[in-house]
Amino acid sequence: MSCVPIKKRKKEAAVPSNLPASECLFPDVRLFLVERRMGSARRNFLTSLAQRKGFCVMSLYSDVVTHVVAEQNSHSDVLAWIEKHEGQCVPSVNVPHLLDVSWFTESMSSGRPVNVEPRHNLKVVLSAATEVRCSQMPTYACHRRTPLNHHNQTITNALEILARSAFFQESDVRYLGFTRAASTLKALPYKLQSVNQAKDLPWCGGHCMIVIQEILEHGMCREVEVIKNNEHYQTMELLTGIYGVGVRTAQRWFKEGIRNLSDLKTMECKLTAEQVSGLRHCKDLQQQVTLEEAERVGQLVKDTLQRFVPDVHITMTGGFRRGKEVGHDVDFLITHPNENALSGLLEDAVGWLETQGLLLYHHLKKRKPALRSASSSMDSHETCYAIVALPSSSSPWNTDIEVKKCNSEDAERIAHPESPNSLNSRTWKAVRVDLVVTPQAEHAYALLGWTGSKHFERELRRYSLREKKLSLNSHGLYDLEKSCFLPAQTEEEIFLHLGLQYLPPSDRNA
Ligand code: UTP
Ligand code: MG
């Protein structure tokens, strides 16, 4: 992550030169020594020492640096200094390590980079405000800001692997426990330095505390490493990654002995139409959708819908609305002040995309008014779950011939699902798209519900019901005591109904 340089960078000649890559004994370790308080003479001396021992020392800070070493500086001192003097923002997640010179001296005397222990990390000087935020970390995720990039990625990744493992075993309680702990840490405004700092945080006790402690002390958690190598976990990840395959189905297939995608063919499993498409396009769908691709999908959706309703209103929701740069699909909400204009719109859009050869799969779900009840958490909006053939940025929109030609390649790919993907030779990519149609009166609720994250939504609904006796879903908010729906035109109004401070989408990455 680069910032606009505040100061012109120092000339290369003023600092020791980098050791040629060929002479680095530890290519995975790239040091940067912070001159602040160390002084240039000592920095030059330490640089020469490290280079003689075969360490790669970078003269300038950049994204390739893995270990930042400083003397008599706090964590925030170093971040501020690098930003000011090197014109770079240091990412707050995972790399680089921000280390005290003690790690450097131990590494020099060992003749190799020693493992990073918690005692090596630069001290985080907590401001009074931060201390308050730690001890008063709210229990509900909808009460706190959760940005996309946070400070405790290693720990939250580990907790989320444990959560997924519990999910694959259909253990809801354990799944929720690990998810809630991870979510709490995502909202923490600093990097955890000691297990003591975690002891007052909601949901972080018991099993989660052991995981946190192990990672803080050893940089990894043995239980998580074991899970990652576990055959059941790996197979469930693979099978549930296929569009249309849920945990139950994957579990059944695992019990039947299926371990990979070829097994699905050889064992002649009965597949739904959704799963056939999911499997046919799995190589594409396993790749994340980039923001640039999502924007092109948005343009395609807009061009298509506007053919039928020129002033239709379309909003990209889901992870991209929360600021994510990649996603597993692209979600859209579609509305219009005149509800009649929306009638039949999805059918028309689907028909047109099909004639253009741009639709690889779709499933239309009709609106079920009966489901719009006070207590239902079900989403009954009219929805189109689709896989579109997104033309590559360099090819024109109308790629009818190309797509049809490539569909025969897909037939080949069903027969040999593991064969190399022909993406490089194609001019399109299969992308999952959800189109959701809402009447204007429900639009704000649908927008809130489809923006996510999933955990944020779950927490918002739990909070509404438990604390406010209000039943929230993506159609509306129902007051259980007054037996009436509470209308809202905007998300801000919904937060007001719930007595919550408004959180923009970028703070809902719980
Ligand atoms: P997604 O599954 O698309 O998640 O659902 P996401 O946050 O966009 O993540 P990626 O980037 O695609 O992986 C988006 C939101 O829509 C809601 C979910 O609860 C989530 O908050 N949703 C999804 C529904 O309300 N109903 C559905 O049928 C599907
Ligand atoms: Mg999404």
Short mmCIF file of N, CA and C and ligand atoms in Angstrom, two decimals, residues 288-289 317-322 324 326-331 365 377 379 381 383 385 432 434 436 446 448-458 461 474 509, ligand 1:
data_model
loop_
_atom_site.label_atom_id
_atom_site.label_comp_id
_atom_site.label_asym_id
_atom_site.label_seq_id
_atom_site.Cartn_x
_atom_site.Cartn_y
_atom_site.Cartn_z
N GLN A 288 -11.37 -15.64 -7.76
CA GLN A 288 -12.15 -14.53 -7.22
C GLN A 288 -12.51 -13.53 -8.32
N VAL A 289 -13.64 -12.89 -8.14
CA VAL A 289 -14.07 -11.83 -9.07
C VAL A 289 -13.38 -10.55 -8.61
N THR A 317 -24.39 -4.50 -4.37
CA THR A 317 -24.39 -4.69 -2.91
C THR A 317 -23.29 -5.69 -2.53
N GLY A 318 -23.52 -6.49 -1.48
CA GLY A 318 -22.56 -7.52 -1.06
C GLY A 318 -21.21 -6.93 -0.68
N GLY A 319 -20.20 -7.78 -0.79
CA GLY A 319 -18.86 -7.40 -0.34
C GLY A 319 -18.30 -6.19 -1.07
N PHE A 320 -18.60 -6.05 -2.35
CA PHE A 320 -18.04 -4.90 -3.10
C PHE A 320 -18.55 -3.58 -2.53
N ARG A 321 -19.79 -3.57 -2.03
CA ARG A 321 -20.31 -2.32 -1.43
C ARG A 321 -19.59 -2.03 -0.11
N ARG A 322 -19.06 -3.08 0.54
CA ARG A 322 -18.33 -2.87 1.80
C ARG A 322 -16.87 -2.50 1.56
N LYS A 324 -14.71 -4.33 -0.50
CA LYS A 324 -13.84 -5.44 -0.88
C LYS A 324 -13.37 -5.24 -2.33
N VAL A 326 -12.20 -7.96 -4.03
CA VAL A 326 -12.50 -9.23 -4.71
C VAL A 326 -13.71 -9.85 -4.03
N GLY A 327 -14.38 -10.76 -4.74
CA GLY A 327 -15.53 -11.43 -4.14
C GLY A 327 -15.77 -12.76 -4.82
N HIS A 328 -16.72 -13.53 -4.29
CA HIS A 328 -16.99 -14.82 -4.95
C HIS A 328 -18.12 -14.66 -5.96
N ASP A 329 -18.87 -13.54 -5.86
CA ASP A 329 -19.93 -13.26 -6.81
C ASP A 329 -20.15 -11.75 -6.85
N VAL A 330 -21.13 -11.32 -7.67
CA VAL A 330 -21.49 -9.90 -7.69
C VAL A 330 -22.99 -9.82 -7.45
N ASP A 331 -23.37 -9.02 -6.45
CA ASP A 331 -24.78 -8.94 -6.04
C ASP A 331 -25.35 -7.57 -6.42
N LYS A 365 -36.21 -17.13 -9.08
CA LYS A 365 -37.06 -17.41 -7.91
C LYS A 365 -38.12 -16.32 -7.84
N SER A 377 -37.11 -15.13 8.72
CA SER A 377 -35.79 -14.60 8.36
C SER A 377 -35.51 -14.93 6.89
N ASP A 379 -35.63 -14.80 2.89
CA ASP A 379 -35.65 -13.72 1.92
C ASP A 379 -36.57 -14.16 0.79
N HIS A 381 -37.62 -12.10 -1.82
CA HIS A 381 -37.60 -11.21 -2.99
C HIS A 381 -37.50 -12.03 -4.27
N THR A 383 -35.71 -13.14 -7.29
CA THR A 383 -34.25 -13.19 -7.43
C THR A 383 -33.85 -14.03 -8.63
N TYR A 385 -30.55 -16.10 -9.69
CA TYR A 385 -29.21 -16.60 -9.39
C TYR A 385 -28.63 -17.05 -10.72
N ARG A 432 -20.41 -15.57 -11.16
CA ARG A 432 -21.67 -15.72 -10.45
C ARG A 432 -22.28 -14.34 -10.18
N ASP A 434 -25.96 -12.40 -8.65
CA ASP A 434 -27.30 -12.46 -8.03
C ASP A 434 -28.02 -11.15 -8.33
N VAL A 436 -31.47 -9.12 -7.49
CA VAL A 436 -32.58 -9.14 -6.53
C VAL A 436 -33.50 -7.95 -6.81
N ALA A 446 -33.74 -4.23 2.03
CA ALA A 446 -33.03 -5.19 1.18
C ALA A 446 -31.56 -4.76 1.03
N LEU A 448 -29.77 -3.04 3.19
CA LEU A 448 -29.08 -3.37 4.44
C LEU A 448 -28.81 -4.87 4.51
N GLY A 449 -29.82 -5.67 4.15
CA GLY A 449 -29.69 -7.14 4.26
C GLY A 449 -28.70 -7.73 3.28
N TRP A 450 -28.62 -7.16 2.08
CA TRP A 450 -27.74 -7.74 1.05
C TRP A 450 -26.35 -7.11 1.05
N THR A 451 -26.11 -6.12 1.90
CA THR A 451 -24.76 -5.55 1.95
C THR A 451 -23.85 -6.39 2.83
N GLY A 452 -24.43 -7.07 3.83
CA GLY A 452 -23.62 -7.94 4.68
C GLY A 452 -22.74 -7.15 5.64
N SER A 453 -21.68 -7.74 6.20
CA SER A 453 -21.32 -9.13 5.98
C SER A 453 -22.36 -10.07 6.60
N LYS A 454 -22.24 -11.34 6.33
CA LYS A 454 -23.22 -12.29 6.87
C LYS A 454 -23.26 -12.21 8.38
N HIS A 455 -22.08 -12.13 9.00
CA HIS A 455 -22.05 -12.09 10.46
C HIS A 455 -22.65 -10.78 10.98
N PHE A 456 -22.39 -9.67 10.26
CA PHE A 456 -22.98 -8.39 10.67
C PHE A 456 -24.51 -8.50 10.65
N GLU A 457 -25.04 -9.10 9.58
CA GLU A 457 -26.50 -9.24 9.46
C GLU A 457 -27.06 -10.11 10.59
N ARG A 458 -26.34 -11.20 10.86
CA ARG A 458 -26.82 -12.11 11.92
C ARG A 458 -26.87 -11.37 13.26
N ARG A 461 -29.74 -8.73 13.44
CA ARG A 461 -31.05 -9.34 13.68
C ARG A 461 -31.17 -9.84 15.11
N SER A 474 -34.88 -8.74 5.37
CA SER A 474 -34.53 -7.84 4.26
C SER A 474 -35.78 -7.31 3.55
N ASN A 509 -17.76 -4.94 8.06
CA ASN A 509 -17.03 -6.15 7.68
C ASN A 509 -16.81 -7.08 8.87
P1 UTP B 1 -22.67 -12.97 -0.34
O1 UTP B 1 -22.80 -14.42 -0.04
O2 UTP B 1 -22.57 -12.58 -1.76
O3 UTP B 1 -21.47 -12.43 0.51
O4 UTP B 1 -23.92 -12.27 0.31
P2 UTP B 1 -20.47 -11.22 0.27
O5 UTP B 1 -20.37 -10.50 1.55
O6 UTP B 1 -20.86 -10.44 -0.95
O7 UTP B 1 -19.12 -11.96 0.05
P3 UTP B 1 -18.40 -12.40 -1.31
O8 UTP B 1 -17.42 -11.33 -1.58
O9 UTP B 1 -19.46 -12.50 -2.38
O10 UTP B 1 -17.76 -13.69 -0.99
C1 UTP B 1 -24.05 -10.86 0.44
C2 UTP B 1 -25.07 -10.54 1.47
O11 UTP B 1 -26.36 -10.92 0.99
C3 UTP B 1 -27.04 -11.65 1.97
C4 UTP B 1 -25.98 -12.27 2.86
O12 UTP B 1 -26.46 -12.39 4.15
C5 UTP B 1 -24.85 -11.30 2.78
O13 UTP B 1 -24.97 -10.41 3.84
N1 UTP B 1 -27.79 -12.72 1.27
C6 UTP B 1 -27.18 -13.57 0.44
C7 UTP B 1 -29.15 -12.79 1.51
O14 UTP B 1 -29.72 -11.98 2.25
N2 UTP B 1 -29.86 -13.78 0.90
C8 UTP B 1 -29.28 -14.69 0.06
O15 UTP B 1 -29.97 -15.57 -0.49
C9 UTP B 1 -27.89 -14.57 -0.18
#
